[in-house]
Amino acid sequence: DIQMTQSPSSLSASVGDRVTISCRASQAISKYLNWYQQRPGKAPKLLIYGASTLQTGVPSRFSGNASGTEFTLTINSLQAEDFATYYCQESYSSPLYTFGQGTKLEIK
Amino acid sequence: EVQLVETGGGVMRPGGSVRLSCAASGFIFEHYGMTWVRQVPGKGLEWVSGINWNGDNRRYRDSVKGRFTISRDNAKNSLYLQMNSLKDEDTAFYFCARVAAGSWRELDYWGQGNLVTVSS
């Protein structure tokens, strides 16, 4: 089974900061990597699919990148509504999926 | 507007059964694969089961194999998860989600989640 290692598990930042969250796959998954945002008490929301394609309606301050088995989610100029938990997910194994452990982004 | 609405959760006894339903609207349901994802309160996301568009390909995570059954009724635009022999560790919010039609198989729409609590 593919393992997804996400880091850091938590992150403190201020409005206006730039933050990067990382996700590593245990084997090659091409670009089958997706990112989700989850606010407290809400369902996950798709942000990025195919490692770097922004879902419709997602602000352009969000971006994704891939290098081999290493993937990153970058948020430029953090806004108040961005403080949430972020998950990576591999869809290479679809219909099986594996999520990363999550990164909780908190206000400093 | 795409909508997924889960129903059927509640408090169950260990060893008991429950069926979750997910009512879909706003899209052609039979064109899409569907999944169930769960989340223990305060913890991360965990894929549970998936089904292709016509139901002839179903997959489960190891911990629920033989206990859970995913199914769908395309005529009723509905997805189901029959959960038998419930264990304490099945306590979680259960989300249904749609598998996007494109190449990357991402989960593009999610329901609001439904809490299943297994407790004696």
GROMACS .gro file of C-alpha atoms in nm, chain A residues 1 30-32 34 36 38 42-44 46 49-50 55 87 89 91-97 99 101, chain B residues 35 37 39 43-47 50 57 59-60 62 95 99 103-112:
model
   50
    1ASP     CA    1   0.000   0.000   0.000
   30SER     CA    2   0.291   1.042  -1.107
   31LYS     CA    3   0.074   1.348  -1.046
   32TYR     CA    4  -0.209   1.163  -0.874
   34ASN     CA    5  -0.476   1.609  -0.445
   36TYR     CA    6  -0.809   1.937   0.050
   38GLN     CA    7  -1.116   2.125   0.601
   42LYS     CA    8  -1.723   2.111   0.780
   43ALA     CA    9  -1.665   1.863   0.501
   44PRO     CA   10  -1.330   1.863   0.320
   46LEU     CA   11  -1.102   2.010  -0.289
   49TYR     CA   12  -0.593   1.806  -0.813
   50GLY     CA   13  -0.337   1.647  -1.040
   55GLN     CA   14  -1.012   2.353  -0.856
   87TYR     CA   15  -0.479   1.706   0.374
   89GLN     CA   16  -0.439   1.246  -0.084
   91SER     CA   17  -0.550   0.888  -0.611
   92TYR     CA   18  -0.299   0.669  -0.799
   93SER     CA   19  -0.448   0.365  -0.627
   94SER     CA   20  -0.807   0.467  -0.703
   95PRO     CA   21  -1.061   0.335  -0.616
   96LEU     CA   22  -0.848   0.298  -0.304
   97TYR     CA   23  -0.721   0.626  -0.160
   99PHE     CA   24  -0.468   1.053   0.287
  101GLN     CA   25  -0.208   1.281   0.835
  143THR     CA   26  -1.667   0.676  -0.219
  145VAL     CA   27  -1.453   0.847   0.375
  147GLN     CA   28  -1.313   1.073   1.022
  151LYS     CA   29  -0.855   1.295   1.380
  152GLY     CA   30  -0.764   1.262   1.012
  153LEU     CA   31  -0.946   1.139   0.703
  154GLU     CA   32  -0.962   0.769   0.621
  155TRP     CA   33  -1.093   0.616   0.299
  158GLY     CA   34  -1.548   0.294  -0.321
  165ASN     CA   35  -1.623  -0.276  -0.899
  167ARG     CA   36  -1.331  -0.189  -0.292
  168TYR     CA   37  -1.288  -0.172   0.087
  170ASP     CA   38  -0.892  -0.402   0.510
  203PHE     CA   39  -1.873   1.137   0.437
  207VAL     CA   40  -1.506   1.080  -0.779
  211SER     CA   41  -0.807   1.188  -1.525
  212TRP     CA   42  -0.691   1.241  -1.169
  213ARG     CA   43  -0.978   1.073  -0.980
  214GLU     CA   44  -0.996   1.340  -0.714
  215LEU     CA   45  -1.297   1.371  -0.480
  216ASP     CA   46  -1.459   1.688  -0.602
  217TYR     CA   47  -1.781   1.705  -0.399
  218TRP     CA   48  -1.849   1.588  -0.045
  219GLY     CA   49  -2.153   1.547   0.172
  220GLN     CA   50  -2.179   1.720   0.509
   0.00000   0.00000   0.00000
